[in-house]
Short mmCIF file of N, CA, C and O in Angstrom, two decimals:
data_model
loop_
_atom_site.label_atom_id
_atom_site.label_comp_id
_atom_site.label_asym_id
_atom_site.label_seq_id
_atom_site.Cartn_x
_atom_site.Cartn_y
_atom_site.Cartn_z
N UNK A 1 43.09 -77.63 64.96
CA UNK A 1 42.49 -77.66 66.29
C UNK A 1 43.56 -77.28 67.32
O UNK A 1 44.70 -77.71 67.24
N UNK A 2 43.16 -76.46 68.28
CA UNK A 2 44.07 -75.96 69.30
C UNK A 2 44.29 -77.02 70.38
O UNK A 2 43.37 -77.72 70.79
N UNK A 3 45.53 -77.09 70.88
CA UNK A 3 45.85 -78.03 71.95
C UNK A 3 45.25 -77.53 73.26
O UNK A 3 45.29 -76.33 73.57
N UNK A 4 44.70 -78.43 74.05
CA UNK A 4 44.13 -78.09 75.35
C UNK A 4 45.10 -78.50 76.45
O UNK A 4 45.58 -79.63 76.49
N UNK A 5 45.39 -77.56 77.33
CA UNK A 5 46.32 -77.82 78.43
C UNK A 5 45.55 -78.15 79.70
O UNK A 5 44.52 -77.54 80.01
N UNK A 6 46.08 -79.07 80.46
CA UNK A 6 45.52 -79.38 81.77
C UNK A 6 46.03 -78.33 82.77
O UNK A 6 47.00 -77.62 82.49
N UNK A 7 45.41 -78.24 83.94
CA UNK A 7 45.93 -77.32 84.95
C UNK A 7 47.39 -77.62 85.33
O UNK A 7 48.16 -76.71 85.58
N UNK A 8 47.77 -78.89 85.34
CA UNK A 8 49.16 -79.25 85.66
C UNK A 8 50.11 -78.73 84.58
O UNK A 8 51.18 -78.21 84.88
N UNK A 9 49.71 -78.85 83.32
CA UNK A 9 50.54 -78.35 82.22
C UNK A 9 50.62 -76.82 82.25
O UNK A 9 51.69 -76.25 82.03
N UNK A 10 49.50 -76.17 82.54
CA UNK A 10 49.50 -74.71 82.64
C UNK A 10 50.40 -74.26 83.78
O UNK A 10 51.17 -73.31 83.64
N UNK A 11 50.33 -74.96 84.91
CA UNK A 11 51.17 -74.63 86.05
C UNK A 11 52.65 -74.73 85.67
O UNK A 11 53.45 -73.87 86.05
N UNK A 12 52.99 -75.73 84.90
CA UNK A 12 54.38 -75.90 84.47
C UNK A 12 54.80 -74.75 83.55
O UNK A 12 55.89 -74.20 83.68
N UNK A 13 53.91 -74.36 82.64
CA UNK A 13 54.21 -73.25 81.72
C UNK A 13 54.40 -71.95 82.49
O UNK A 13 55.31 -71.17 82.20
N UNK A 14 53.55 -71.71 83.49
CA UNK A 14 53.60 -70.46 84.25
C UNK A 14 54.61 -70.48 85.39
O UNK A 14 54.89 -69.45 85.99
N UNK A 15 55.13 -71.65 85.71
CA UNK A 15 56.07 -71.76 86.81
C UNK A 15 55.40 -71.66 88.17
O UNK A 15 55.96 -71.13 89.12
N UNK A 16 54.18 -72.16 88.25
CA UNK A 16 53.40 -72.15 89.48
C UNK A 16 53.10 -73.57 89.92
O UNK A 16 53.25 -74.52 89.14
N UNK A 17 52.63 -73.72 91.13
CA UNK A 17 52.15 -75.02 91.59
C UNK A 17 50.75 -75.25 91.02
O UNK A 17 50.00 -74.30 90.78
N UNK A 18 50.42 -76.51 90.78
CA UNK A 18 49.10 -76.83 90.23
C UNK A 18 47.98 -76.32 91.15
O UNK A 18 46.97 -75.79 90.67
N UNK A 19 48.17 -76.42 92.45
CA UNK A 19 47.15 -75.96 93.39
C UNK A 19 46.92 -74.46 93.25
O UNK A 19 45.80 -73.98 93.44
N UNK A 20 47.95 -73.71 92.88
CA UNK A 20 47.82 -72.27 92.70
C UNK A 20 46.84 -71.96 91.57
O UNK A 20 46.08 -71.00 91.65
N UNK A 21 46.85 -72.77 90.53
CA UNK A 21 45.91 -72.58 89.41
C UNK A 21 44.47 -72.71 89.94
O UNK A 21 43.63 -71.85 89.66
N UNK A 22 44.22 -73.76 90.70
CA UNK A 22 42.87 -73.95 91.25
C UNK A 22 42.50 -72.83 92.23
O UNK A 22 41.37 -72.36 92.24
N UNK A 23 43.47 -72.39 93.04
CA UNK A 23 43.21 -71.30 93.99
C UNK A 23 42.86 -70.01 93.25
O UNK A 23 41.95 -69.29 93.65
N UNK A 24 43.59 -69.71 92.18
CA UNK A 24 43.31 -68.49 91.42
C UNK A 24 41.92 -68.53 90.79
O UNK A 24 41.23 -67.51 90.72
N UNK A 25 41.51 -69.69 90.31
CA UNK A 25 40.17 -69.81 89.73
C UNK A 25 39.12 -69.57 90.82
O UNK A 25 38.17 -68.82 90.63
N UNK A 26 39.33 -70.19 91.98
CA UNK A 26 38.39 -70.05 93.10
C UNK A 26 38.29 -68.60 93.57
O UNK A 26 37.22 -68.11 93.88
N UNK A 27 39.43 -67.90 93.59
CA UNK A 27 39.47 -66.53 94.10
C UNK A 27 39.17 -65.48 93.02
O UNK A 27 39.08 -64.30 93.32
N UNK A 28 39.07 -65.92 91.76
CA UNK A 28 38.80 -64.98 90.67
C UNK A 28 40.02 -64.16 90.28
O UNK A 28 39.88 -63.08 89.74
N UNK A 29 41.20 -64.66 90.57
CA UNK A 29 42.43 -63.95 90.24
C UNK A 29 42.81 -64.22 88.78
O UNK A 29 42.30 -65.14 88.17
N UNK A 30 43.69 -63.40 88.21
CA UNK A 30 44.01 -63.48 86.78
C UNK A 30 44.56 -64.84 86.34
O UNK A 30 45.48 -65.38 86.94
N UNK A 31 43.95 -65.35 85.29
CA UNK A 31 44.38 -66.58 84.62
C UNK A 31 43.87 -66.49 83.19
O UNK A 31 42.94 -65.75 82.89
N UNK A 32 44.45 -67.29 82.29
CA UNK A 32 43.89 -67.34 80.93
C UNK A 32 42.46 -67.89 80.96
O UNK A 32 42.09 -68.61 81.90
N UNK A 33 41.66 -67.60 79.95
CA UNK A 33 40.31 -68.16 79.89
C UNK A 33 40.37 -69.70 79.90
O UNK A 33 41.28 -70.28 79.33
N UNK A 34 39.42 -70.31 80.56
CA UNK A 34 39.41 -71.77 80.62
C UNK A 34 38.08 -72.33 80.16
O UNK A 34 37.08 -71.63 80.05
N UNK A 35 38.11 -73.63 79.88
CA UNK A 35 36.94 -74.37 79.42
C UNK A 35 36.65 -75.45 80.45
O UNK A 35 37.58 -76.11 80.92
N UNK A 36 35.39 -75.63 80.77
CA UNK A 36 35.00 -76.75 81.64
C UNK A 36 34.46 -77.87 80.77
O UNK A 36 33.53 -77.68 79.99
N UNK A 37 35.07 -79.01 80.91
CA UNK A 37 34.59 -80.23 80.24
C UNK A 37 34.09 -81.15 81.35
O UNK A 37 34.86 -81.91 81.94
N UNK A 38 32.82 -81.03 81.66
CA UNK A 38 32.30 -81.73 82.83
C UNK A 38 32.89 -81.09 84.07
O UNK A 38 32.75 -79.90 84.29
N UNK A 39 33.63 -81.86 84.82
CA UNK A 39 34.29 -81.29 86.01
C UNK A 39 35.76 -80.97 85.75
O UNK A 39 36.46 -80.51 86.64
N UNK A 40 36.23 -81.21 84.52
CA UNK A 40 37.62 -80.96 84.18
C UNK A 40 37.83 -79.54 83.66
O UNK A 40 36.97 -78.98 82.99
N UNK A 41 38.98 -78.99 83.94
CA UNK A 41 39.36 -77.69 83.42
C UNK A 41 40.40 -77.86 82.33
O UNK A 41 41.31 -78.67 82.46
N UNK A 42 40.25 -77.07 81.26
CA UNK A 42 41.23 -77.10 80.18
C UNK A 42 41.46 -75.67 79.72
O UNK A 42 40.59 -74.81 79.78
N UNK A 43 42.68 -75.42 79.23
CA UNK A 43 43.08 -74.11 78.76
C UNK A 43 43.58 -74.25 77.33
O UNK A 43 44.43 -75.09 77.06
N UNK A 44 43.05 -73.43 76.42
CA UNK A 44 43.53 -73.44 75.03
C UNK A 44 44.93 -72.86 74.99
O UNK A 44 45.20 -71.80 75.57
N UNK A 45 45.83 -73.52 74.27
CA UNK A 45 47.22 -73.05 74.17
C UNK A 45 47.28 -71.65 73.56
O UNK A 45 48.07 -70.81 74.00
N UNK A 46 46.43 -71.37 72.57
CA UNK A 46 46.43 -70.04 71.96
C UNK A 46 45.96 -68.98 72.94
O UNK A 46 46.47 -67.85 72.95
N UNK A 47 44.99 -69.30 73.81
CA UNK A 47 44.52 -68.36 74.84
C UNK A 47 45.63 -68.08 75.86
O UNK A 47 45.79 -66.95 76.30
N UNK A 48 46.38 -69.12 76.21
CA UNK A 48 47.48 -68.96 77.16
C UNK A 48 48.55 -68.05 76.56
O UNK A 48 49.03 -67.13 77.21
N UNK A 49 48.90 -68.29 75.29
CA UNK A 49 49.91 -67.46 74.61
C UNK A 49 49.45 -66.00 74.54
O UNK A 49 50.24 -65.09 74.81
N UNK A 50 48.20 -65.78 74.19
CA UNK A 50 47.67 -64.42 74.08
C UNK A 50 47.64 -63.74 75.45
O UNK A 50 47.97 -62.56 75.58
N UNK A 51 47.27 -64.49 76.49
CA UNK A 51 47.21 -63.95 77.84
C UNK A 51 48.60 -63.56 78.33
O UNK A 51 48.78 -62.50 78.92
N UNK A 52 49.59 -64.42 78.06
CA UNK A 52 50.96 -64.12 78.46
C UNK A 52 51.50 -62.89 77.72
O UNK A 52 52.20 -62.06 78.30
N UNK A 53 51.16 -62.78 76.44
CA UNK A 53 51.63 -61.64 75.65
C UNK A 53 51.01 -60.33 76.13
O UNK A 53 51.62 -59.27 76.02
N UNK A 54 49.79 -60.40 76.66
CA UNK A 54 49.09 -59.19 77.10
C UNK A 54 49.52 -58.74 78.50
O UNK A 54 49.23 -57.61 78.89
N UNK A 55 50.24 -59.60 79.23
CA UNK A 55 50.67 -59.22 80.58
C UNK A 55 51.71 -58.11 80.51
O UNK A 55 52.55 -58.11 79.61
N UNK A 56 51.67 -57.17 81.43
CA UNK A 56 52.71 -56.14 81.44
C UNK A 56 54.04 -56.77 81.85
O UNK A 56 54.09 -57.62 82.73
N UNK A 57 55.10 -56.35 81.18
CA UNK A 57 56.43 -56.88 81.52
C UNK A 57 56.98 -56.06 82.67
O UNK A 57 56.81 -54.85 82.75
N UNK A 58 57.65 -56.73 83.57
CA UNK A 58 58.19 -56.07 84.74
C UNK A 58 59.54 -56.71 85.05
O UNK A 58 59.64 -57.92 85.20
N UNK A 59 60.57 -55.90 85.12
CA UNK A 59 61.88 -56.43 85.44
C UNK A 59 62.08 -56.45 86.94
O UNK A 59 61.41 -55.72 87.68
N UNK A 60 63.00 -57.25 87.38
CA UNK A 60 63.25 -57.40 88.80
C UNK A 60 63.77 -56.09 89.38
O UNK A 60 63.46 -55.72 90.49
N UNK A 61 64.55 -55.32 88.60
CA UNK A 61 65.14 -54.10 89.13
C UNK A 61 64.10 -53.01 89.40
O UNK A 61 64.31 -52.18 90.27
N UNK A 62 62.98 -53.01 88.69
CA UNK A 62 61.96 -51.99 88.93
C UNK A 62 60.99 -52.40 90.02
O UNK A 62 60.19 -51.60 90.46
N UNK A 63 61.07 -53.61 90.45
CA UNK A 63 60.15 -54.10 91.46
C UNK A 63 60.75 -53.85 92.84
O UNK A 63 61.80 -54.36 93.18
N UNK A 64 60.09 -53.05 93.61
CA UNK A 64 60.62 -52.69 94.93
C UNK A 64 60.17 -53.72 95.95
O UNK A 64 58.97 -53.95 96.12
N UNK A 65 61.13 -54.32 96.61
CA UNK A 65 60.81 -55.26 97.67
C UNK A 65 60.52 -54.45 98.93
O UNK A 65 61.30 -53.60 99.32
N UNK A 66 59.39 -54.70 99.53
CA UNK A 66 58.99 -53.92 100.70
C UNK A 66 58.59 -54.86 101.81
O UNK A 66 57.76 -55.75 101.63
N UNK A 67 59.19 -54.64 102.95
CA UNK A 67 58.83 -55.42 104.12
C UNK A 67 57.87 -54.62 104.97
O UNK A 67 57.99 -53.41 105.08
N UNK A 68 56.98 -55.30 105.59
CA UNK A 68 56.03 -54.64 106.47
C UNK A 68 56.49 -54.80 107.91
O UNK A 68 57.20 -55.72 108.25
N UNK A 69 56.04 -53.91 108.73
CA UNK A 69 56.30 -54.02 110.16
C UNK A 69 57.66 -53.46 110.55
O UNK A 69 58.27 -52.68 109.83
N UNK A 70 58.12 -53.87 111.69
CA UNK A 70 59.37 -53.37 112.23
C UNK A 70 60.55 -53.92 111.46
O UNK A 70 60.51 -55.01 110.93
N UNK A 71 61.63 -53.15 111.46
CA UNK A 71 62.85 -53.65 110.83
C UNK A 71 63.45 -54.71 111.72
O UNK A 71 63.24 -54.73 112.93
N UNK A 72 64.21 -55.58 111.12
CA UNK A 72 64.82 -56.66 111.87
C UNK A 72 66.00 -56.19 112.70
O UNK A 72 66.47 -55.06 112.61
N UNK A 73 66.49 -57.08 113.53
CA UNK A 73 67.59 -56.75 114.42
C UNK A 73 68.85 -56.41 113.62
O UNK A 73 69.61 -55.52 113.98
N UNK A 74 69.07 -57.12 112.51
CA UNK A 74 70.25 -56.87 111.69
C UNK A 74 70.26 -55.46 111.13
O UNK A 74 71.28 -54.77 111.15
N UNK A 75 69.12 -54.98 110.64
CA UNK A 75 69.02 -53.62 110.10
C UNK A 75 69.25 -52.60 111.20
O UNK A 75 69.89 -51.57 110.98
N UNK A 76 68.77 -52.88 112.39
CA UNK A 76 68.96 -51.97 113.52
C UNK A 76 70.45 -51.88 113.88
O UNK A 76 70.97 -50.79 114.14
N UNK A 77 71.14 -53.01 113.89
CA UNK A 77 72.57 -53.02 114.22
C UNK A 77 73.36 -52.24 113.19
O UNK A 77 74.22 -51.43 113.52
N UNK A 78 73.05 -52.45 111.90
CA UNK A 78 73.76 -51.74 110.84
C UNK A 78 73.53 -50.24 110.96
O UNK A 78 74.46 -49.44 110.84
N UNK A 79 72.30 -49.83 111.22
CA UNK A 79 71.98 -48.41 111.35
C UNK A 79 72.70 -47.80 112.55
O UNK A 79 73.24 -46.71 112.48
N UNK A 80 72.76 -48.53 113.66
CA UNK A 80 73.44 -48.05 114.85
C UNK A 80 74.94 -47.91 114.61
O UNK A 80 75.56 -46.92 114.99
N UNK A 81 75.53 -48.91 113.94
CA UNK A 81 76.97 -48.86 113.66
C UNK A 81 77.29 -47.71 112.71
O UNK A 81 78.29 -47.02 112.88
N UNK A 82 76.44 -47.47 111.73
CA UNK A 82 76.66 -46.36 110.79
C UNK A 82 76.57 -45.03 111.51
O UNK A 82 77.35 -44.12 111.24
N UNK A 83 75.68 -44.89 112.46
CA UNK A 83 75.54 -43.65 113.21
C UNK A 83 76.76 -43.43 114.09
O UNK A 83 77.22 -42.30 114.27
N UNK A 84 77.35 -44.52 114.63
CA UNK A 84 78.55 -44.39 115.46
C UNK A 84 79.74 -43.94 114.63
O UNK A 84 80.57 -43.18 115.09
N UNK A 85 79.81 -44.41 113.38
CA UNK A 85 80.93 -44.06 112.51
C UNK A 85 80.79 -42.63 112.00
O UNK A 85 81.72 -41.84 112.05
N UNK A 86 79.61 -42.28 111.52
CA UNK A 86 79.38 -40.97 110.92
C UNK A 86 79.19 -39.92 112.00
O UNK A 86 79.57 -38.77 111.84
N UNK A 87 78.60 -40.27 113.07
CA UNK A 87 78.30 -39.31 114.12
C UNK A 87 76.82 -38.98 114.09
O UNK A 87 76.13 -39.20 113.09
N UNK A 88 76.31 -38.45 115.17
CA UNK A 88 74.88 -38.13 115.20
C UNK A 88 74.56 -36.99 114.25
O UNK A 88 75.36 -36.10 114.03
N UNK A 89 73.39 -37.05 113.69
CA UNK A 89 72.94 -35.98 112.79
C UNK A 89 72.47 -34.80 113.63
O UNK A 89 71.74 -34.96 114.60
N UNK A 90 72.89 -33.59 113.23
CA UNK A 90 72.48 -32.38 113.93
C UNK A 90 71.43 -31.67 113.08
O UNK A 90 71.74 -31.21 111.98
N UNK A 91 70.19 -31.60 113.52
CA UNK A 91 69.14 -30.98 112.72
C UNK A 91 69.27 -29.47 112.63
O UNK A 91 68.64 -28.84 111.80
N UNK A 92 70.10 -28.84 113.47
CA UNK A 92 70.24 -27.39 113.46
C UNK A 92 71.15 -26.96 112.31
O UNK A 92 72.10 -27.67 111.97
N UNK A 93 70.89 -25.81 111.69
CA UNK A 93 71.75 -25.34 110.60
C UNK A 93 73.13 -24.96 111.14
O UNK A 93 73.28 -24.61 112.31
N UNK A 94 74.14 -25.07 110.29
CA UNK A 94 75.50 -24.72 110.70
C UNK A 94 75.58 -23.24 110.98
O UNK A 94 74.85 -22.43 110.40
N UNK A 95 76.52 -22.84 111.85
CA UNK A 95 76.68 -21.43 112.21
C UNK A 95 77.11 -20.65 110.99
O UNK A 95 77.94 -21.09 110.20
N UNK A 96 76.54 -19.47 110.79
CA UNK A 96 76.87 -18.63 109.65
C UNK A 96 76.12 -19.03 108.38
O UNK A 96 76.32 -18.44 107.33
N UNK A 97 75.25 -20.02 108.48
CA UNK A 97 74.48 -20.44 107.29
C UNK A 97 73.32 -19.52 107.06
O UNK A 97 72.94 -18.71 107.91
N UNK A 98 72.76 -19.61 105.88
CA UNK A 98 71.63 -18.76 105.54
C UNK A 98 70.37 -19.26 106.19
O UNK A 98 70.13 -20.47 106.27
N UNK A 99 69.58 -18.36 106.67
CA UNK A 99 68.28 -18.70 107.26
C UNK A 99 67.20 -18.19 106.33
O UNK A 99 67.32 -17.15 105.73
N UNK A 100 66.12 -18.93 106.24
CA UNK A 100 65.02 -18.53 105.36
C UNK A 100 64.10 -17.58 106.04
O UNK A 100 63.91 -17.48 107.18
#
């Protein structure tokens, strides 16, 4: 017989908060298949293992962190300082260069 995990145990296995498990169920987001025993939720350990094995693996280095909105003041200062050191970019081609 397969061991049944509680939402708290599943949260510990997945490294999530227990409330996140309930939120994902409510929102229909990805989770292993679950069983309702009355009002209780349970997850078969074998289903959890199979679900984890089927997830695509993703390393931190391939995951691009992207911020939305305006850049922060620190990024603006760094960009300004770099422009002062390197000099302004000239969009015009250098004299004597080839023209298309």
